[in-house]
Coordinates of C-alpha atoms and ligand atoms in Angstrom, one line a residue:
M5 CA -4.7 -10.3 43.9
F6 CA -5.6 -8.0 41.0
I7 CA -2.8 -6.8 38.8
M8 CA -5.0 -5.2 36.1
S9 CA -7.7 -2.7 36.4
E10 CA -11.2 -4.1 36.7
D11 CA -12.2 -2.8 33.3
S12 CA -9.5 -4.7 31.5
Q13 CA -10.7 -7.7 29.4
R14 CA -8.7 -10.9 29.1
T15 CA -9.1 -13.9 26.8
Q16 CA -6.7 -16.7 27.1
G17 CA -5.6 -20.0 25.6
R18 CA -7.6 -21.6 22.8
D19 CA -10.3 -19.0 23.1
A20 CA -7.9 -16.2 22.3
Q21 CA -6.3 -18.1 19.5
S22 CA -9.6 -19.0 17.9
S23 CA -11.0 -15.5 18.1
N24 CA -7.9 -14.0 16.6
I25 CA -7.8 -16.6 13.8
M26 CA -11.5 -16.1 13.1
A27 CA -11.1 -12.4 12.8
G28 CA -8.1 -12.6 10.6
K29 CA -9.8 -15.2 8.4
A30 CA -12.9 -13.1 8.1
V31 CA -11.0 -10.1 6.8
A32 CA -9.0 -12.2 4.3
D33 CA -12.3 -13.8 3.1
S34 CA -13.7 -10.4 2.4
V35 CA -11.3 -9.7 -0.4
R36 CA -11.3 -13.2 -1.9
T37 CA -13.9 -12.6 -4.6
T38 CA -11.8 -9.7 -6.1
L39 CA -8.8 -11.8 -7.0
G40 CA -7.8 -12.3 -10.6
P41 CA -9.0 -11.1 -14.0
R42 CA -12.6 -12.0 -13.3
G43 CA -12.5 -10.7 -9.8
M44 CA -15.5 -8.6 -8.8
D45 CA -15.4 -5.1 -7.5
K46 CA -16.5 -3.7 -4.2
M47 CA -18.5 -0.6 -3.4
L48 CA -17.4 0.9 -0.2
V49 CA -19.5 3.6 1.3
S50 CA -18.0 5.7 4.1
S51 CA -20.0 7.0 7.0
G52 CA -19.9 10.4 5.3
G53 CA -21.5 8.9 2.2
D54 CA -18.4 8.9 0.0
V55 CA -18.4 6.0 -2.4
V56 CA -15.3 4.1 -3.6
I57 CA -15.7 1.4 -6.2
T58 CA -12.6 -0.8 -6.4
N59 CA -11.0 -4.1 -7.0
D60 CA -7.8 -3.3 -5.2
G61 CA -7.1 -5.4 -2.1
A62 CA -5.2 -2.7 -0.2
T63 CA -7.8 0.0 -0.9
I64 CA -10.7 -2.3 0.2
L65 CA -9.0 -3.3 3.5
E66 CA -7.9 0.3 4.2
E67 CA -11.5 1.7 3.6
M68 CA -13.1 -1.1 5.7
D69 CA -12.1 0.6 9.0
I70 CA -11.2 -2.6 10.8
E71 CA -10.9 -2.5 14.5
H72 CA -10.1 -6.0 15.7
P73 CA -6.4 -6.1 16.4
A74 CA -5.7 -9.4 14.8
A75 CA -7.8 -8.5 11.8
Q76 CA -5.8 -5.3 11.6
M77 CA -2.7 -7.3 11.1
I78 CA -4.1 -8.6 7.8
V79 CA -4.6 -5.0 6.8
E80 CA -1.0 -4.4 7.6
V81 CA 0.1 -7.3 5.4
A82 CA -1.7 -5.7 2.5
E83 CA -0.2 -2.3 3.3
T84 CA 3.3 -3.7 3.5
Q85 CA 2.7 -5.5 0.2
E86 CA 1.5 -2.3 -1.4
D87 CA 4.4 -0.3 -0.1
E88 CA 7.1 -2.8 -0.9
V89 CA 6.1 -4.0 -4.4
G90 CA 2.9 -2.2 -5.2
D91 CA 0.8 -5.3 -6.2
G92 CA -0.3 -8.7 -4.9
T93 CA -2.2 -7.3 -2.0
T94 CA -5.2 -9.5 -2.4
T95 CA -3.0 -12.6 -2.9
A96 CA -1.1 -11.8 0.3
A97 CA -4.3 -11.2 2.3
V98 CA -6.0 -14.3 1.1
V99 CA -2.9 -16.5 1.7
T100 CA -2.6 -15.1 5.2
G101 CA -6.2 -16.0 5.9
T102 CA -5.8 -19.5 4.7
L103 CA -2.6 -20.0 6.7
L104 CA -4.7 -19.0 9.7
E105 CA -7.4 -21.4 8.8
E106 CA -4.9 -24.2 8.5
A107 CA -3.3 -23.2 11.8
E108 CA -6.7 -23.5 13.4
D109 CA -7.1 -27.1 12.1
L110 CA -3.6 -28.0 13.4
L111 CA -4.4 -26.5 16.8
E112 CA -7.6 -28.6 16.9
Q113 CA -5.3 -31.6 16.4
D114 CA -3.2 -30.6 19.4
V115 CA -0.2 -29.5 17.3
H116 CA 1.6 -27.0 19.5
P117 CA 1.7 -23.4 18.2
T118 CA 5.5 -23.4 18.3
T119 CA 5.5 -26.4 16.0
I120 CA 3.1 -24.7 13.6
V121 CA 5.3 -21.6 13.6
E122 CA 8.4 -23.6 12.9
G123 CA 6.7 -25.6 10.1
Y124 CA 5.4 -22.4 8.5
H125 CA 8.9 -20.8 8.5
E126 CA 10.4 -23.9 7.1
A127 CA 7.8 -24.1 4.3
S128 CA 8.2 -20.4 3.6
R129 CA 11.9 -21.0 3.0
I130 CA 11.1 -23.7 0.6
A131 CA 8.5 -21.5 -1.1
L132 CA 11.1 -18.8 -1.7
E133 CA 13.4 -21.4 -3.3
A134 CA 10.6 -22.5 -5.5
V135 CA 10.0 -18.8 -6.6
D136 CA 13.7 -18.6 -7.5
D137 CA 13.3 -21.7 -9.7
E138 CA 10.3 -20.3 -11.4
V139 CA 12.0 -17.1 -12.6
L140 CA 11.9 -17.0 -16.3
G141 CA 15.1 -17.1 -18.2
E142 CA 14.2 -14.5 -20.8
D143 CA 15.3 -10.9 -20.6
V144 CA 12.9 -8.5 -19.1
D145 CA 12.5 -6.3 -22.2
D146 CA 9.7 -3.9 -23.1
E147 CA 7.5 -6.7 -24.2
V148 CA 7.8 -8.6 -20.9
L149 CA 7.3 -5.3 -19.0
G150 CA 4.1 -4.7 -21.0
Q151 CA 2.9 -8.1 -20.0
V152 CA 3.7 -7.5 -16.4
A153 CA 1.7 -4.2 -16.5
E154 CA -1.2 -5.8 -18.3
S155 CA -1.4 -8.8 -15.9
S156 CA -1.5 -6.4 -13.0
M157 CA -4.3 -4.3 -14.6
T158 CA -6.6 -7.0 -15.9
G159 CA -9.9 -7.0 -14.0
K160 CA -9.3 -3.5 -12.7
G161 CA -12.1 -1.7 -14.5
T162 CA -9.7 -0.6 -17.2
G163 CA -11.9 -2.3 -19.8
G164 CA -10.2 -5.1 -21.7
L165 CA -10.0 -2.9 -24.8
T166 CA -7.5 -0.4 -23.3
A167 CA -5.4 -2.6 -21.0
D168 CA -2.7 -3.1 -23.7
V169 CA -2.6 0.6 -24.6
L170 CA -2.4 1.6 -21.0
A171 CA 0.3 -1.1 -20.4
E172 CA 2.4 0.6 -23.2
T173 CA 2.0 4.0 -21.6
V174 CA 3.0 2.6 -18.2
V175 CA 6.2 0.9 -19.6
D176 CA 7.0 4.2 -21.5
A177 CA 6.7 6.1 -18.3
I178 CA 9.0 3.8 -16.3
R179 CA 11.6 3.7 -19.1
H180 CA 11.7 7.5 -19.0
V181 CA 12.8 7.6 -15.4
D182 CA 15.1 4.6 -15.6
G183 CA 18.6 6.1 -15.3
D184 CA 22.0 5.1 -14.1
D185 CA 20.9 4.8 -10.5
G186 CA 17.9 2.6 -11.4
V187 CA 14.3 3.6 -11.6
V188 CA 13.3 6.8 -9.9
R189 CA 9.6 5.9 -9.4
E190 CA 8.9 9.3 -7.7
N191 CA 9.5 11.0 -11.1
V192 CA 6.4 9.4 -12.5
N193 CA 3.4 11.5 -11.6
V194 CA -0.2 10.5 -12.3
H195 CA -2.7 13.2 -13.0
T196 CA -6.4 12.4 -13.4
E197 CA -9.0 14.4 -15.3
V198 CA -12.6 13.3 -15.8
G199 CA -14.2 13.8 -19.2
A200 CA -12.9 11.5 -21.9
S201 CA -12.7 7.8 -22.5
S202 CA -9.9 5.9 -20.7
S203 CA -8.3 5.3 -24.1
A204 CA -7.4 9.0 -24.2
T205 CA -5.0 8.4 -21.3
E206 CA -1.5 9.5 -22.5
L207 CA 2.0 10.1 -21.3
I208 CA 3.1 13.7 -20.9
E209 CA 6.9 14.2 -20.9
G210 CA 6.8 16.6 -18.1
I211 CA 4.5 17.7 -15.4
I212 CA 0.9 18.9 -15.1
V213 CA -0.2 21.4 -12.5
D214 CA -3.7 22.8 -11.7
E215 CA -2.9 26.4 -12.5
E216 CA -4.4 29.0 -14.8
P217 CA -2.8 32.0 -16.4
A218 CA -3.0 35.2 -14.3
H219 CA -4.5 37.1 -17.2
S220 CA -6.7 36.0 -20.1
E221 CA -4.5 37.9 -22.7
M222 CA -1.4 36.0 -21.8
P223 CA 0.1 33.5 -24.3
V224 CA -1.3 30.0 -23.9
S225 CA 1.7 28.3 -25.3
V226 CA 5.4 29.1 -25.0
E227 CA 8.1 27.1 -26.7
D228 CA 11.7 27.0 -25.5
A229 CA 10.8 28.8 -22.3
D230 CA 12.9 30.3 -19.6
V231 CA 11.0 29.6 -16.4
A232 CA 11.1 31.4 -13.1
I233 CA 9.6 30.6 -9.7
V234 CA 9.0 33.7 -7.7
D235 CA 8.0 33.8 -4.0
V236 CA 7.2 37.5 -4.0
E237 CA 3.8 39.2 -4.2
L238 CA 3.6 41.2 -7.4
G239 CA 1.2 43.8 -6.1
V240 CA 0.9 46.5 -3.5
R241 CA 1.0 45.0 -0.1
T242 CA -2.3 46.2 1.4
G243 CA -0.8 46.4 4.8
D244 CA 1.8 48.9 3.8
V245 CA -0.6 51.3 2.3
D246 CA -3.0 51.5 5.1
A247 CA -0.3 52.0 7.6
E248 CA 1.7 54.6 5.8
Y249 CA -0.7 57.1 4.3
S250 CA -3.1 59.4 5.9
I251 CA -4.7 61.2 2.9
E252 CA -5.7 64.8 3.5
S253 CA -6.0 66.3 0.0
I254 CA -6.7 65.3 -3.6
D255 CA -3.0 66.0 -4.4
Q256 CA -1.9 63.6 -1.8
L257 CA -4.3 61.0 -3.0
N258 CA -3.1 61.3 -6.6
A259 CA 0.5 61.2 -5.4
A260 CA -0.3 58.0 -3.5
L261 CA -2.1 56.5 -6.5
D262 CA 0.8 57.5 -8.7
A263 CA 3.2 55.9 -6.3
E264 CA 1.2 52.7 -6.3
E265 CA 1.0 52.7 -10.1
S266 CA 4.7 53.2 -10.5
E267 CA 5.4 50.5 -7.9
L268 CA 3.2 48.0 -9.9
A269 CA 4.8 49.1 -13.2
G270 CA 8.1 48.6 -11.7
Y271 CA 7.3 45.0 -10.9
A272 CA 6.1 44.3 -14.4
E273 CA 9.2 46.0 -15.8
T274 CA 11.6 44.0 -13.6
V275 CA 10.0 40.8 -14.6
A276 CA 9.8 41.6 -18.3
D277 CA 13.3 43.0 -18.4
S278 CA 14.8 39.9 -16.9
G279 CA 13.9 38.1 -20.1
V280 CA 11.9 35.4 -18.5
D281 CA 9.1 33.8 -20.5
V282 CA 7.1 32.0 -17.9
V283 CA 6.7 33.0 -14.2
F284 CA 5.1 30.9 -11.5
T285 CA 4.5 33.0 -8.4
T286 CA 3.5 31.5 -5.1
E287 CA 1.9 34.8 -4.1
D288 CA -0.7 37.2 -5.6
V289 CA -0.2 39.0 -8.9
D290 CA -2.1 42.3 -9.1
D291 CA -4.4 42.5 -12.1
R292 CA -2.6 45.6 -13.4
V293 CA 0.8 43.8 -13.2
A294 CA -0.8 40.7 -14.9
S295 CA -2.1 43.0 -17.7
A296 CA 1.3 44.6 -18.2
L297 CA 3.0 41.2 -18.3
A298 CA 0.4 40.0 -20.8
N299 CA 1.3 43.0 -22.9
E300 CA 5.0 42.0 -22.8
G301 CA 4.1 38.4 -23.8
V302 CA 5.0 36.9 -20.5
L303 CA 3.0 33.9 -19.2
A304 CA 2.4 34.2 -15.5
F305 CA 0.7 32.0 -12.9
E306 CA -0.3 33.3 -9.5
N307 CA -0.9 31.6 -6.1
V308 CA 0.9 28.5 -7.2
S309 CA 0.7 25.9 -4.5
S310 CA 4.0 25.1 -2.8
S311 CA 3.9 21.5 -3.9
D312 CA 3.4 22.6 -7.5
A313 CA 6.3 25.1 -7.1
R314 CA 8.5 22.3 -5.9
K315 CA 7.6 20.0 -8.8
I316 CA 8.2 22.9 -11.3
A317 CA 11.6 23.6 -9.7
S318 CA 12.7 20.0 -9.8
A319 CA 11.6 19.5 -13.4
T320 CA 12.9 22.8 -14.9
G321 CA 15.9 23.5 -12.6
A322 CA 14.5 26.9 -11.7
A323 CA 15.7 28.4 -8.4
R324 CA 13.1 29.9 -6.0
V325 CA 13.5 33.6 -6.1
G326 CA 12.6 35.4 -2.9
D327 CA 13.5 38.9 -4.0
L328 CA 12.8 40.4 -7.5
D329 CA 16.4 41.8 -7.5
D330 CA 17.6 38.2 -7.8
L331 CA 15.4 37.5 -10.9
D332 CA 18.0 36.9 -13.6
A333 CA 19.2 34.2 -16.0
D334 CA 21.0 32.4 -13.2
A335 CA 17.8 31.7 -11.4
F336 CA 15.9 30.6 -14.5
G337 CA 14.9 27.0 -15.3
H338 CA 14.1 25.8 -18.7
A339 CA 11.4 23.8 -20.5
D340 CA 10.8 22.9 -24.1
H341 CA 7.1 23.8 -24.0
V342 CA 4.8 25.4 -21.4
H343 CA 1.2 25.5 -22.4
T344 CA -2.2 25.8 -20.8
D345 CA -5.5 24.1 -21.6
T346 CA -8.9 23.7 -20.2
Y347 CA -10.3 20.2 -19.4
A348 CA -13.8 19.8 -18.2
G349 CA -13.8 23.3 -16.9
E350 CA -10.4 22.9 -15.2
D351 CA -7.4 24.9 -16.2
L352 CA -4.2 22.9 -16.4
A353 CA -0.7 24.0 -17.1
F354 CA 1.7 21.6 -18.8
V355 CA 5.4 22.0 -18.4
E356 CA 7.1 19.7 -20.9
G357 CA 10.6 18.8 -21.6
G358 CA 12.0 20.3 -18.3
A359 CA 15.8 20.7 -18.4
A360 CA 16.6 19.5 -15.0
A361 CA 15.0 16.1 -14.4
E362 CA 13.4 13.5 -16.5
T363 CA 9.9 13.7 -15.0
V364 CA 6.8 12.3 -16.7
T365 CA 3.1 12.3 -16.0
V366 CA 0.6 9.7 -16.9
F367 CA -2.4 11.9 -17.8
V368 CA -5.3 9.6 -16.9
R369 CA -8.7 10.2 -18.5
G370 CA -12.0 8.5 -17.9
G371 CA -15.7 9.0 -18.2
T372 CA -16.6 9.5 -14.5
E373 CA -14.9 10.2 -11.2
H374 CA -15.2 6.6 -10.1
V375 CA -13.7 5.3 -13.3
V376 CA -10.8 7.7 -13.1
D377 CA -10.2 6.9 -9.5
E378 CA -10.0 3.1 -10.1
L379 CA -7.9 3.7 -13.2
E380 CA -5.5 5.8 -11.1
R381 CA -5.1 2.9 -8.6
A382 CA -4.7 0.4 -11.4
I383 CA -2.1 2.5 -13.2
G384 CA -0.3 3.2 -9.9
D385 CA -0.1 -0.6 -9.3
A386 CA 1.1 -1.2 -12.8
L387 CA 3.8 1.5 -12.5
D388 CA 5.0 -0.1 -9.3
V389 CA 5.1 -3.7 -10.7
V390 CA 6.9 -2.6 -13.9
A391 CA 9.4 -0.7 -11.8
T392 CA 9.8 -3.8 -9.5
A393 CA 10.2 -6.1 -12.5
L394 CA 12.7 -3.8 -14.2
E395 CA 14.8 -3.3 -11.1
S396 CA 15.1 -7.0 -10.3
G397 CA 14.9 -8.3 -13.8
E398 CA 12.9 -11.2 -12.6
V399 CA 9.4 -12.4 -13.6
V400 CA 7.5 -15.6 -12.9
P401 CA 4.5 -17.2 -14.5
G402 CA 1.2 -15.9 -13.3
A403 CA -2.4 -17.3 -13.3
G404 CA -1.6 -19.5 -10.4
A405 CA 1.2 -21.4 -12.1
T406 CA 3.9 -20.2 -9.6
E407 CA 1.7 -21.1 -6.7
I408 CA 1.1 -24.6 -8.0
A409 CA 4.9 -25.0 -8.4
I410 CA 5.5 -23.7 -4.8
A411 CA 2.9 -26.1 -3.3
D412 CA 4.3 -29.0 -5.2
R413 CA 7.9 -28.3 -4.0
I414 CA 6.8 -27.9 -0.4
R415 CA 4.9 -31.2 -0.5
S416 CA 7.8 -33.1 -1.9
E417 CA 10.3 -31.7 0.6
A418 CA 7.8 -32.2 3.5
A419 CA 8.3 -35.9 3.2
G420 CA 11.8 -35.5 4.6
I421 CA 10.7 -33.5 7.7
E422 CA 10.2 -35.3 10.9
G423 CA 7.3 -35.4 13.3
R424 CA 4.4 -33.0 13.6
K425 CA 6.2 -30.2 12.0
Q426 CA 5.6 -32.1 8.8
L427 CA 1.9 -31.5 9.2
A428 CA 2.5 -27.7 9.4
V429 CA 4.7 -27.7 6.4
T430 CA 2.1 -29.6 4.4
A431 CA -0.6 -27.3 5.7
F432 CA 1.4 -24.3 4.2
A433 CA 1.3 -26.0 0.8
D434 CA -2.5 -26.4 1.2
A435 CA -2.7 -22.7 2.0
I436 CA -0.8 -21.6 -1.1
D437 CA -3.3 -23.6 -3.2
I438 CA -5.8 -20.9 -2.3
V439 CA -4.6 -18.8 -5.1
P440 CA -5.4 -21.2 -8.0
R441 CA -8.5 -22.3 -6.2
T442 CA -9.7 -18.7 -5.9
L443 CA -8.9 -17.9 -9.5
A444 CA -11.0 -21.0 -10.4
A445 CA -13.9 -20.0 -8.1
N446 CA -13.9 -16.5 -9.5
T447 CA -14.1 -17.7 -13.0
G448 CA -17.1 -20.0 -12.1
Q449 CA -15.1 -23.2 -12.2
D450 CA -15.0 -26.0 -9.6
P451 CA -11.8 -25.3 -7.5
I452 CA -11.2 -29.0 -6.7
D453 CA -11.4 -30.1 -10.3
V454 CA -9.2 -27.3 -11.4
L455 CA -6.6 -28.0 -8.7
V456 CA -6.4 -31.6 -9.7
D457 CA -6.1 -30.7 -13.4
L458 CA -3.5 -28.1 -12.7
R459 CA -1.4 -30.5 -10.7
A460 CA -1.5 -33.1 -13.4
E461 CA -0.5 -30.6 -16.0
H462 CA 2.3 -29.2 -13.8
E463 CA 3.5 -32.8 -13.4
S464 CA 3.6 -33.5 -17.1
S465 CA 4.7 -30.2 -18.6
G466 CA 6.3 -28.4 -15.6
R467 CA 4.0 -25.3 -15.9
A468 CA 0.3 -24.9 -15.6
G469 CA -2.0 -22.0 -14.8
L470 CA -5.6 -21.2 -15.1
V471 CA -5.5 -18.7 -18.0
T472 CA -8.3 -16.3 -18.7
D473 CA -8.1 -15.1 -22.2
G474 CA -11.0 -13.0 -23.2
E475 CA -14.1 -15.2 -22.8
D476 CA -12.1 -18.4 -22.5
V477 CA -10.7 -19.9 -19.3
S478 CA -8.4 -22.9 -19.8
I479 CA -5.5 -24.7 -18.2
A480 CA -2.4 -23.7 -20.1
D481 CA 1.1 -22.2 -19.9
P482 CA 0.5 -18.6 -18.8
V483 CA 3.8 -17.5 -20.2
E484 CA 2.5 -18.3 -23.7
Y485 CA -0.3 -15.9 -23.0
G486 CA 2.0 -13.3 -21.6
I487 CA 0.6 -13.6 -18.1
V488 CA 3.6 -12.9 -15.8
D489 CA 4.1 -11.3 -12.4
P490 CA 7.3 -9.9 -10.9
A491 CA 9.1 -12.5 -8.8
D492 CA 9.3 -10.0 -5.9
V493 CA 5.5 -9.7 -5.7
K494 CA 5.4 -13.5 -5.0
R495 CA 8.3 -13.3 -2.6
E496 CA 6.8 -10.4 -0.6
A497 CA 3.5 -12.2 -0.4
V498 CA 5.0 -15.4 1.0
E499 CA 7.1 -13.5 3.5
S500 CA 4.5 -11.1 4.8
A501 CA 1.8 -13.7 4.9
T502 CA 4.0 -16.1 6.9
E503 CA 5.0 -13.3 9.3
A504 CA 1.5 -12.2 10.0
A505 CA 0.0 -15.8 10.3
T506 CA 2.8 -17.0 12.7
M507 CA 2.5 -13.8 14.7
I508 CA -1.2 -14.3 15.2
T509 CA -0.9 -18.1 15.9
R510 CA 1.6 -17.4 18.6
I511 CA -0.7 -15.2 20.6
D512 CA -2.6 -17.1 23.4
D513 CA -3.4 -14.2 25.7
V514 CA -5.3 -11.1 24.7
I515 CA -5.5 -8.4 27.4
S516 CA -7.3 -5.3 26.4
A517 CA -7.6 -2.2 28.5
E518 CA -11.0 -0.5 28.3
Ligands
ADP654 P1 -3.6 -9.0 -6.3 O1 -4.1 -7.9 -5.5 O2 -3.1 -10.1 -5.5 O3 -2.6 -8.5 -7.3 P2 -5.3 -9.3 -8.6 O4 -6.8 -9.2 -8.6 O5 -4.5 -8.3 -9.3 O6 -4.9 -9.5 -7.1 O7 -5.0 -10.7 -9.2 C1 -3.7 -11.1 -9.4 C2 -3.6 -12.6 -9.9 O8 -4.3 -12.7 -11.2 C3 -2.2 -13.0 -10.2 O9 -2.0 -14.3 -9.6 C4 -2.1 -13.0 -11.7 O10 -1.1 -13.9 -12.2 C5 -3.5 -13.4 -12.1 N1 -3.8 -13.0 -13.5 C6 -3.6 -11.8 -14.1 N2 -4.0 -11.9 -15.4 C7 -4.5 -13.1 -15.6 C8 -5.2 -13.9 -16.6 N3 -5.3 -13.3 -17.8 N4 -5.5 -15.1 -16.4 C9 -5.3 -15.7 -15.2 N5 -4.8 -15.1 -14.2 C10 -4.4 -13.9 -14.3
MG655 MG1 -2.9 -7.1 -8.8

């Protein structure tokens, strides 16, 4: 009896497990060489020829266009990691792949998938306890936050020279949006502009929008500005004119033109009389109106995108005005300084010191499009980890030290676990070792030797990482070098890797409809 269509494909039992595990592992392997400060970058070329050069695990996996369903789950691990904590995506993917590899070995030894799953869950619980124990006692102050930012950015094409400057900018940005209700991460914008060195990256206390003044004679800088957002066209609506007038004489034509002129003059007068200093309109502004406004010293922007209008409204507190009659002080927002400037041929408007919300923008500069793009991702990650660290107030040693501590703890507790489950718990510890092993491999060291040395040092001093400091790579206490990661990044990586690996291990039947 057939219960499925003839076109469906079905793989069962060990074949299904093996093929899923292989696919998951292959994906995880693909990002391995990018891990850590000496990780390499990848160049991803889309079918349309677009090029992305990146070191970011989540970006690589996303751009790879993976189809295999089990492999797709690794991509989801990286995505979850990115969404939840903003960093640690490569770590999470690599650990998942190694958990799968270990699972494959256990299956070979006839350990039942259910036993593997139970063992992995048990080990993951122990791992989370170990992370709790690794949390550093010191306060998460600006210095520590700067270290968190810098650890997350090293190896990300930021160029070693600027990482500390960028870290400071990132911490500044997050501090600005840290209020009574915690960090409002959405209030930190990142705006990129090609055409200077990355060290020119700076923090703007406000927002930047891609808009240019409606008229060249308008002021380029207004201090202490009343700001309005107008959703009205400041021009003669073409539709109206064509429909209403049928011109039969010169007099009529003049009358029509006069009417038009006075309508336009009326707009300019209404706006100028309202006392507003800066107007953002989401519609057109007629050149004659723009010129009149320029004469009155009003700075106006036309065809402002609705997303920019929203940003301006939330920063300055301006209400959206849909009828010029409503344009008065009640509707105005306020900003300390509105100014415009041209960068690499692009006109930008800066709205700084908005009265309504503490919004800041990291104005990212860099030599080329690719540099700026990668910098934007690195800064995005750094903003996320600093926010994560500040919110939870918990950081742990980086450079593989926390992973060494996790594996050590799992191995010592495994001794007390009965039966074959113990094999799975120990296998989990072996999988966690992939982080220090990969950091070693990526710095050109022998992973086995490094692992042995790290364990010995952990045993004697309680903390050991493979620290990269400039040209030097050594086994040392990462905290002394300021290499720390948010505890939540480690927790999320353990949890999401366990979830994905156990889910894939449990599958023994793959049915695909054609
Ligand atoms: P992920 O996508 O997992 O964040 P990264 O390439 O950002 O991958 O590498 C993160 C790892 O690199 C973390 O384990 C972190 O502690 C470690 N790390 C960061 N800076 C250093 C350093 N200077 N020396 C050694 N390890 C470092
Ligand atoms: Mg990182």
